[in-house]
Amino acid sequence: MFPPPLFGIAVLSTLLGTGCSLLIEPGENAGNGGPGGDADCVDQEVTVSGDDYDGEVYGGMVYDQGEYSEAAGYNRLYLGSWQEGVAWGYFRFALPVAFHPSHLDGRIRLRLWGEGDLSWNDENDNLQIVLEDTASAGPVTDPNRAPTGSADPMLVTQWPSTGSGLDWDDGRYNESPDLAASFRQLNQSYDLQPGQLVQLWVGRFTDAGESEVITPDSSQTDQNWAKLRFECPGSETDN
């Protein structure tokens, strides 16, 4: 008799050369047979882990270690707009090695750690998330690569989706609205596969005055870095 599978054990592996780590959680919905579920689909989460994989574009400059401030130094990304205009953060991920087509029918969420804000109004201020229209996203070196209002609306998600203000919480992960529709659109163009590099931009198309939220750059050592979570249809956390 063979031993039973080791469900419920989290396995942490590293995607060599991609700058991302992968958290596999077999027990979360392995063998899910619920409505829309797929027994081969397992919830996944990838994390950026390298200066080339996140940063900020602001004032015509690219900050691959985050923007500098006298109070905090580098290592922080400011998302929104400030004196010199809009500020975009970028976050590049390798799709998980266990990426499954069913993930596109589940829920996909960006998770950003809150490290404060500058003049942010939770009732009125919001952000846009743009999935970059490319088959394989490379490092950002040109500030003109930041999104503009001409971005494909099918690749744009309002955060929050209700159009109201974004309640940015400090000391925990802030979860985006579902991004699966944007990923389905990208899949139609490029047939997404495990290991493929995708890039998400978070900021504003227009200058809405001085208001920004703050999240750590991956050059920080506390590892509260940006994460991208893929949930299968029928997952217990898919609601």
PDB file of C-alpha atoms in Angstrom:
ATOM      1  CA  MET A   1       0.000   0.000   0.000  1.00  0.00           C
ATOM      2  CA  PHE A   2       1.284   3.421  -0.912  1.00  0.00           C
ATOM      3  CA  PRO A   3       1.342   6.195   1.737  1.00  0.00           C
ATOM      4  CA  PRO A   4      -1.294   8.928   1.384  1.00  0.00           C
ATOM      5  CA  PRO A   5      -0.302  12.177  -0.372  1.00  0.00           C
ATOM      6  CA  LEU A   6       1.084  14.841   1.944  1.00  0.00           C
ATOM      7  CA  PHE A   7      -1.697  17.387   1.574  1.00  0.00           C
ATOM      8  CA  GLY A   8      -1.523  20.469   3.777  1.00  0.00           C
ATOM      9  CA  ILE A   9       2.282  20.799   3.634  1.00  0.00           C
ATOM     10  CA  ALA A  10       3.453  24.091   2.165  1.00  0.00           C
ATOM     11  CA  VAL A  11       6.445  23.735  -0.124  1.00  0.00           C
ATOM     12  CA  LEU A  12       8.640  26.718  -0.850  1.00  0.00           C
ATOM     13  CA  SER A  13      10.759  26.510  -3.979  1.00  0.00           C
ATOM     14  CA  THR A  14      12.817  29.067  -5.877  1.00  0.00           C
ATOM     15  CA  LEU A  15      12.507  29.821  -9.557  1.00  0.00           C
ATOM     16  CA  LEU A  16      16.157  30.079 -10.527  1.00  0.00           C
ATOM     17  CA  GLY A  17      16.929  33.041 -12.709  1.00  0.00           C
ATOM     18  CA  THR A  18      13.474  34.565 -12.522  1.00  0.00           C
ATOM     19  CA  GLY A  19      13.807  36.661  -9.390  1.00  0.00           C
ATOM     20  CA  CYS A  20      10.622  35.158  -7.979  1.00  0.00           C
ATOM     21  CA  SER A  21       9.844  32.637  -5.285  1.00  0.00           C
ATOM     22  CA  LEU A  22       6.895  30.280  -5.433  1.00  0.00           C
ATOM     23  CA  LEU A  23       4.634  29.172  -2.617  1.00  0.00           C
ATOM     24  CA  ILE A  24       2.721  25.975  -3.378  1.00  0.00           C
ATOM     25  CA  GLU A  25      -0.132  25.148  -1.069  1.00  0.00           C
ATOM     26  CA  PRO A  26      -1.413  21.681  -2.031  1.00  0.00           C
ATOM     27  CA  GLY A  27      -3.863  21.426   0.822  1.00  0.00           C
ATOM     28  CA  GLU A  28      -5.750  24.587   0.024  1.00  0.00           C
ATOM     29  CA  ASN A  29      -7.865  23.223  -2.816  1.00  0.00           C
ATOM     30  CA  ALA A  30      -6.061  20.179  -4.212  1.00  0.00           C
ATOM     31  CA  GLY A  31      -8.571  17.845  -5.764  1.00  0.00           C
ATOM     32  CA  ASN A  32     -11.208  20.543  -5.751  1.00  0.00           C
ATOM     33  CA  GLY A  33     -14.275  19.075  -7.360  1.00  0.00           C
ATOM     34  CA  GLY A  34     -16.655  21.936  -6.601  1.00  0.00           C
ATOM     35  CA  PRO A  35     -18.488  23.984  -9.208  1.00  0.00           C
ATOM     36  CA  GLY A  36     -15.938  25.297 -11.654  1.00  0.00           C
ATOM     37  CA  GLY A  37     -13.185  23.465  -9.773  1.00  0.00           C
ATOM     38  CA  ASP A  38     -10.355  21.523 -11.374  1.00  0.00           C
ATOM     39  CA  ALA A  39      -8.548  18.664  -9.651  1.00  0.00           C
ATOM     40  CA  ASP A  40      -5.272  19.660 -11.352  1.00  0.00           C
ATOM     41  CA  CYS A  41      -5.446  23.306 -10.327  1.00  0.00           C
ATOM     42  CA  VAL A  42      -3.696  24.400  -7.118  1.00  0.00           C
ATOM     43  CA  ASP A  43      -3.647  27.893  -5.622  1.00  0.00           C
ATOM     44  CA  GLN A  44      -0.293  29.605  -6.214  1.00  0.00           C
ATOM     45  CA  GLU A  45       1.524  32.729  -5.061  1.00  0.00           C
ATOM     46  CA  VAL A  46       4.664  34.306  -6.526  1.00  0.00           C
ATOM     47  CA  THR A  47       6.809  37.036  -4.967  1.00  0.00           C
ATOM     48  CA  VAL A  48       9.150  39.588  -6.531  1.00  0.00           C
ATOM     49  CA  SER A  49      12.689  39.332  -5.194  1.00  0.00           C
ATOM     50  CA  GLY A  50      15.160  41.517  -7.022  1.00  0.00           C
ATOM     51  CA  ASP A  51      15.809  45.133  -7.936  1.00  0.00           C
ATOM     52  CA  ASP A  52      15.072  44.465 -11.607  1.00  0.00           C
ATOM     53  CA  TYR A  53      11.644  43.152 -10.703  1.00  0.00           C
ATOM     54  CA  ASP A  54      10.118  46.211  -9.060  1.00  0.00           C
ATOM     55  CA  GLY A  55      10.667  49.946  -8.837  1.00  0.00           C
ATOM     56  CA  GLU A  56       9.102  53.322  -9.501  1.00  0.00           C
ATOM     57  CA  VAL A  57       8.804  55.776 -12.378  1.00  0.00           C
ATOM     58  CA  TYR A  58       8.379  59.396 -11.287  1.00  0.00           C
ATOM     59  CA  GLY A  59       9.439  62.779 -12.628  1.00  0.00           C
ATOM     60  CA  GLY A  60      10.977  61.309 -15.772  1.00  0.00           C
ATOM     61  CA  MET A  61      13.230  58.959 -13.777  1.00  0.00           C
ATOM     62  CA  VAL A  62      13.325  55.207 -13.101  1.00  0.00           C
ATOM     63  CA  TYR A  63      14.100  54.237  -9.508  1.00  0.00           C
ATOM     64  CA  ASP A  64      14.871  50.522  -9.431  1.00  0.00           C
ATOM     65  CA  GLN A  65      15.391  50.613  -5.645  1.00  0.00           C
ATOM     66  CA  GLY A  66      12.497  52.937  -4.949  1.00  0.00           C
ATOM     67  CA  GLU A  67      12.432  56.678  -4.543  1.00  0.00           C
ATOM     68  CA  TYR A  68      14.719  58.473  -2.090  1.00  0.00           C
ATOM     69  CA  SER A  69      13.501  60.422   0.907  1.00  0.00           C
ATOM     70  CA  GLU A  70      15.530  61.992   3.728  1.00  0.00           C
ATOM     71  CA  ALA A  71      13.311  60.303   6.311  1.00  0.00           C
ATOM     72  CA  ALA A  72      13.327  56.782   4.896  1.00  0.00           C
ATOM     73  CA  GLY A  73      16.168  56.608   2.368  1.00  0.00           C
ATOM     74  CA  TYR A  74      15.570  54.322  -0.586  1.00  0.00           C
ATOM     75  CA  ASN A  75      13.684  51.018  -0.525  1.00  0.00           C
ATOM     76  CA  ARG A  76      10.149  52.432  -0.755  1.00  0.00           C
ATOM     77  CA  LEU A  77       7.783  52.886  -3.669  1.00  0.00           C
ATOM     78  CA  TYR A  78       5.347  55.809  -3.773  1.00  0.00           C
ATOM     79  CA  LEU A  79       2.198  55.195  -5.818  1.00  0.00           C
ATOM     80  CA  GLY A  80      -0.148  57.986  -6.901  1.00  0.00           C
ATOM     81  CA  SER A  81       0.927  61.547  -7.719  1.00  0.00           C
ATOM     82  CA  TRP A  82       3.085  64.270  -6.209  1.00  0.00           C
ATOM     83  CA  GLN A  83       4.713  67.585  -7.115  1.00  0.00           C
ATOM     84  CA  GLU A  84       6.279  66.381 -10.371  1.00  0.00           C
ATOM     85  CA  GLY A  85       3.231  64.482 -11.588  1.00  0.00           C
ATOM     86  CA  VAL A  86       2.103  60.881 -11.530  1.00  0.00           C
ATOM     87  CA  ALA A  87       4.118  58.131  -9.823  1.00  0.00           C
ATOM     88  CA  TRP A  88       3.897  54.549 -11.089  1.00  0.00           C
ATOM     89  CA  GLY A  89       5.191  51.469  -9.335  1.00  0.00           C
ATOM     90  CA  TYR A  90       6.007  48.404 -11.425  1.00  0.00           C
ATOM     91  CA  PHE A  91       6.035  44.771 -10.290  1.00  0.00           C
ATOM     92  CA  ARG A  92       7.303  41.963 -12.532  1.00  0.00           C
ATOM     93  CA  PHE A  93       6.486  38.320 -11.839  1.00  0.00           C
ATOM     94  CA  ALA A  94       7.215  34.966 -13.422  1.00  0.00           C
ATOM     95  CA  LEU A  95       4.049  32.922 -13.778  1.00  0.00           C
ATOM     96  CA  PRO A  96       4.249  29.959 -11.364  1.00  0.00           C
ATOM     97  CA  VAL A  97       5.635  26.647 -12.569  1.00  0.00           C
ATOM     98  CA  ALA A  98       2.241  25.140 -11.699  1.00  0.00           C
ATOM     99  CA  PHE A  99       0.324  27.834 -13.607  1.00  0.00           C
ATOM    100  CA  HIS A 100      -2.899  26.227 -14.861  1.00  0.00           C
ATOM    101  CA  PRO A 101      -5.420  27.473 -17.457  1.00  0.00           C
ATOM    102  CA  SER A 102      -8.094  27.269 -14.756  1.00  0.00           C
ATOM    103  CA  HIS A 103      -6.313  30.052 -12.838  1.00  0.00           C
ATOM    104  CA  LEU A 104      -7.682  32.417 -15.483  1.00  0.00           C
ATOM    105  CA  ASP A 105     -11.214  31.439 -14.463  1.00  0.00           C
ATOM    106  CA  GLY A 106     -10.526  31.812 -10.748  1.00  0.00           C
ATOM    107  CA  ARG A 107      -9.256  34.947  -9.084  1.00  0.00           C
ATOM    108  CA  ILE A 108      -5.910  36.732  -9.517  1.00  0.00           C
ATOM    109  CA  ARG A 109      -4.901  39.419  -7.021  1.00  0.00           C
ATOM    110  CA  LEU A 110      -1.916  41.696  -6.507  1.00  0.00           C
ATOM    111  CA  ARG A 111      -0.941  42.044  -2.841  1.00  0.00           C
ATOM    112  CA  LEU A 112       1.053  45.087  -1.707  1.00  0.00           C
ATOM    113  CA  TRP A 113       2.301  45.682   1.838  1.00  0.00           C
ATOM    114  CA  GLY A 114       1.248  49.000   3.361  1.00  0.00           C
ATOM    115  CA  GLU A 115       4.067  51.199   4.701  1.00  0.00           C
ATOM    116  CA  GLY A 116       2.166  54.410   5.191  1.00  0.00           C
ATOM    117  CA  ASP A 117       0.911  57.144   2.895  1.00  0.00           C
ATOM    118  CA  LEU A 118       1.351  60.827   2.088  1.00  0.00           C
ATOM    119  CA  SER A 119      -1.801  62.988   2.239  1.00  0.00           C
ATOM    120  CA  TRP A 120      -3.916  60.018   1.095  1.00  0.00           C
ATOM    121  CA  ASN A 121      -7.699  60.420   1.330  1.00  0.00           C
ATOM    122  CA  ASP A 122      -9.346  57.024   1.874  1.00  0.00           C
ATOM    123  CA  GLU A 123     -12.708  58.410   0.755  1.00  0.00           C
ATOM    124  CA  ASN A 124     -11.662  59.860  -2.602  1.00  0.00           C
ATOM    125  CA  ASP A 125      -8.205  58.736  -3.736  1.00  0.00           C
ATOM    126  CA  ASN A 126      -7.758  55.631  -5.848  1.00  0.00           C
ATOM    127  CA  LEU A 127      -5.309  53.907  -8.180  1.00  0.00           C
ATOM    128  CA  GLN A 128      -5.213  52.094 -11.495  1.00  0.00           C
ATOM    129  CA  ILE A 129      -3.561  48.719 -12.114  1.00  0.00           C
ATOM    130  CA  VAL A 130      -2.322  48.118 -15.662  1.00  0.00           C
ATOM    131  CA  LEU A 131      -1.175  44.723 -16.948  1.00  0.00           C
ATOM    132  CA  GLU A 132       1.605  45.436 -19.451  1.00  0.00           C
ATOM    133  CA  ASP A 133       0.756  44.392 -23.000  1.00  0.00           C
ATOM    134  CA  THR A 134       3.781  42.240 -23.813  1.00  0.00           C
ATOM    135  CA  ALA A 135       4.632  38.580 -24.340  1.00  0.00           C
ATOM    136  CA  SER A 136       7.530  38.724 -21.880  1.00  0.00           C
ATOM    137  CA  ALA A 137       8.177  41.749 -19.662  1.00  0.00           C
ATOM    138  CA  GLY A 138      11.783  42.882 -19.326  1.00  0.00           C
ATOM    139  CA  PRO A 139      13.466  45.243 -16.832  1.00  0.00           C
ATOM    140  CA  VAL A 140      12.280  48.851 -16.848  1.00  0.00           C
ATOM    141  CA  THR A 141      14.975  51.289 -17.983  1.00  0.00           C
ATOM    142  CA  ASP A 142      12.909  53.848 -19.931  1.00  0.00           C
ATOM    143  CA  PRO A 143      10.509  56.085 -17.946  1.00  0.00           C
ATOM    144  CA  ASN A 144       8.358  56.429 -21.065  1.00  0.00           C
ATOM    145  CA  ARG A 145       7.345  52.818 -20.595  1.00  0.00           C
ATOM    146  CA  ALA A 146       4.990  53.832 -17.775  1.00  0.00           C
ATOM    147  CA  PRO A 147       1.299  53.532 -18.712  1.00  0.00           C
ATOM    148  CA  THR A 148      -0.677  56.369 -20.236  1.00  0.00           C
ATOM    149  CA  GLY A 149      -4.368  56.956 -20.786  1.00  0.00           C
ATOM    150  CA  SER A 150      -4.082  55.148 -24.135  1.00  0.00           C
ATOM    151  CA  ALA A 151      -3.587  51.773 -22.417  1.00  0.00           C
ATOM    152  CA  ASP A 152      -5.964  49.014 -23.525  1.00  0.00           C
ATOM    153  CA  PRO A 153      -8.933  49.361 -21.145  1.00  0.00           C
ATOM    154  CA  MET A 154      -9.231  45.565 -21.053  1.00  0.00           C
ATOM    155  CA  LEU A 155      -5.835  45.512 -19.294  1.00  0.00           C
ATOM    156  CA  VAL A 156      -6.777  48.218 -16.753  1.00  0.00           C
ATOM    157  CA  THR A 157      -8.336  47.561 -13.345  1.00  0.00           C
ATOM    158  CA  GLN A 158      -9.589  50.308 -11.048  1.00  0.00           C
ATOM    159  CA  TRP A 159      -8.476  49.981  -7.431  1.00  0.00           C
ATOM    160  CA  PRO A 160     -10.921  49.858  -5.741  1.00  0.00           C
ATOM    161  CA  SER A 161     -13.310  48.529  -8.371  1.00  0.00           C
ATOM    162  CA  THR A 162     -16.226  50.447  -6.824  1.00  0.00           C
ATOM    163  CA  GLY A 163     -14.781  53.800  -7.909  1.00  0.00           C
ATOM    164  CA  SER A 164     -14.730  55.041  -4.333  1.00  0.00           C
ATOM    165  CA  GLY A 165     -11.634  55.770  -2.268  1.00  0.00           C
ATOM    166  CA  LEU A 166      -8.967  53.146  -1.532  1.00  0.00           C
ATOM    167  CA  ASP A 167      -8.684  52.342   2.164  1.00  0.00           C
ATOM    168  CA  TRP A 168      -4.920  51.742   2.363  1.00  0.00           C
ATOM    169  CA  ASP A 169      -3.928  49.792   5.475  1.00  0.00           C
ATOM    170  CA  ASP A 170      -0.487  49.922   7.063  1.00  0.00           C
ATOM    171  CA  GLY A 171       1.327  46.908   8.465  1.00  0.00           C
ATOM    172  CA  ARG A 172      -0.439  44.326   6.337  1.00  0.00           C
ATOM    173  CA  TYR A 173      -1.004  43.309   2.715  1.00  0.00           C
ATOM    174  CA  ASN A 174      -3.531  45.319   0.719  1.00  0.00           C
ATOM    175  CA  GLU A 175      -5.257  43.096  -1.853  1.00  0.00           C
ATOM    176  CA  SER A 176      -6.265  44.385  -5.262  1.00  0.00           C
ATOM    177  CA  PRO A 177      -9.557  43.677  -7.003  1.00  0.00           C
ATOM    178  CA  ASP A 178      -9.679  40.584  -9.206  1.00  0.00           C
ATOM    179  CA  LEU A 179      -7.276  40.889 -12.164  1.00  0.00           C
ATOM    180  CA  ALA A 180      -8.358  37.690 -13.937  1.00  0.00           C
ATOM    181  CA  ALA A 181     -10.171  39.545 -16.745  1.00  0.00           C
ATOM    182  CA  SER A 182      -6.957  41.388 -17.661  1.00  0.00           C
ATOM    183  CA  PHE A 183      -4.973  38.142 -17.593  1.00  0.00           C
ATOM    184  CA  ARG A 184      -7.548  36.454 -19.842  1.00  0.00           C
ATOM    185  CA  GLN A 185      -7.154  39.327 -22.289  1.00  0.00           C
ATOM    186  CA  LEU A 186      -3.352  38.973 -22.212  1.00  0.00           C
ATOM    187  CA  ASN A 187      -3.708  35.214 -22.652  1.00  0.00           C
ATOM    188  CA  GLN A 188      -5.671  35.727 -25.868  1.00  0.00           C
ATOM    189  CA  SER A 189      -2.700  37.602 -27.321  1.00  0.00           C
ATOM    190  CA  TYR A 190       0.232  35.611 -25.948  1.00  0.00           C
ATOM    191  CA  ASP A 191      -0.976  32.181 -24.722  1.00  0.00           C
ATOM    192  CA  LEU A 192       0.382  32.478 -21.180  1.00  0.00           C
ATOM    193  CA  GLN A 193       2.652  29.680 -19.992  1.00  0.00           C
ATOM    194  CA  PRO A 194       4.474  28.798 -16.725  1.00  0.00           C
ATOM    195  CA  GLY A 195       7.578  30.950 -16.233  1.00  0.00           C
ATOM    196  CA  GLN A 196       6.374  33.707 -18.565  1.00  0.00           C
ATOM    197  CA  LEU A 197       7.193  37.189 -17.234  1.00  0.00           C
ATOM    198  CA  VAL A 198       4.274  39.561 -16.660  1.00  0.00           C
ATOM    199  CA  GLN A 199       4.394  43.084 -15.307  1.00  0.00           C
ATOM    200  CA  LEU A 200       1.816  45.053 -13.351  1.00  0.00           C
ATOM    201  CA  TRP A 201       1.903  48.847 -13.034  1.00  0.00           C
ATOM    202  CA  VAL A 202       0.167  50.604 -10.141  1.00  0.00           C
ATOM    203  CA  GLY A 203      -0.379  54.363 -10.147  1.00  0.00           C
ATOM    204  CA  ARG A 204      -2.534  57.003 -11.825  1.00  0.00           C
ATOM    205  CA  PHE A 205      -3.147  58.110 -15.392  1.00  0.00           C
ATOM    206  CA  THR A 206      -3.733  61.714 -14.325  1.00  0.00           C
ATOM    207  CA  ASP A 207      -2.257  63.966 -11.676  1.00  0.00           C
ATOM    208  CA  ALA A 208      -4.792  64.135  -8.848  1.00  0.00           C
ATOM    209  CA  GLY A 209      -2.699  66.314  -6.570  1.00  0.00           C
ATOM    210  CA  GLU A 210      -0.335  65.310  -3.792  1.00  0.00           C
ATOM    211  CA  SER A 211      -1.489  61.940  -2.480  1.00  0.00           C
ATOM    212  CA  GLU A 212       0.437  58.672  -2.475  1.00  0.00           C
ATOM    213  CA  VAL A 213       0.473  55.282  -0.788  1.00  0.00           C
ATOM    214  CA  ILE A 214       3.770  53.619   0.125  1.00  0.00           C
ATOM    215  CA  THR A 215       4.887  49.998  -0.303  1.00  0.00           C
ATOM    216  CA  PRO A 216       8.355  48.454   0.156  1.00  0.00           C
ATOM    217  CA  ASP A 217      10.741  47.864  -2.723  1.00  0.00           C
ATOM    218  CA  SER A 218      12.310  44.395  -2.910  1.00  0.00           C
ATOM    219  CA  SER A 219      15.666  45.910  -1.915  1.00  0.00           C
ATOM    220  CA  GLN A 220      14.286  46.025   1.638  1.00  0.00           C
ATOM    221  CA  THR A 221      15.371  43.136   3.831  1.00  0.00           C
ATOM    222  CA  ASP A 222      12.125  42.497   5.720  1.00  0.00           C
ATOM    223  CA  GLN A 223      10.688  40.637   2.717  1.00  0.00           C
ATOM    224  CA  ASN A 224       7.237  42.228   2.767  1.00  0.00           C
ATOM    225  CA  TRP A 225       7.518  42.376  -1.004  1.00  0.00           C
ATOM    226  CA  ALA A 226       4.840  42.444  -3.669  1.00  0.00           C
ATOM    227  CA  LYS A 227       3.000  39.181  -4.277  1.00  0.00           C
ATOM    228  CA  LEU A 228       0.732  37.910  -7.041  1.00  0.00           C
ATOM    229  CA  ARG A 229      -1.789  35.273  -6.017  1.00  0.00           C
ATOM    230  CA  PHE A 230      -3.583  32.829  -8.331  1.00  0.00           C
ATOM    231  CA  GLU A 231      -6.706  31.146  -6.953  1.00  0.00           C
ATOM    232  CA  CYS A 232      -8.489  28.282  -8.679  1.00  0.00           C
ATOM    233  CA  PRO A 233     -12.259  28.283  -9.314  1.00  0.00           C
ATOM    234  CA  GLY A 234     -14.000  26.965  -6.232  1.00  0.00           C
ATOM    235  CA  SER A 235     -11.096  27.796  -3.933  1.00  0.00           C
ATOM    236  CA  GLU A 236     -12.156  28.405  -0.356  1.00  0.00           C
ATOM    237  CA  THR A 237     -10.631  31.887  -0.603  1.00  0.00           C
ATOM    238  CA  ASP A 238     -12.240  32.602  -3.987  1.00  0.00           C
ATOM    239  CA  ASN A 239     -15.152  34.827  -2.981  1.00  0.00           C
TER     240      ASN A 239
END
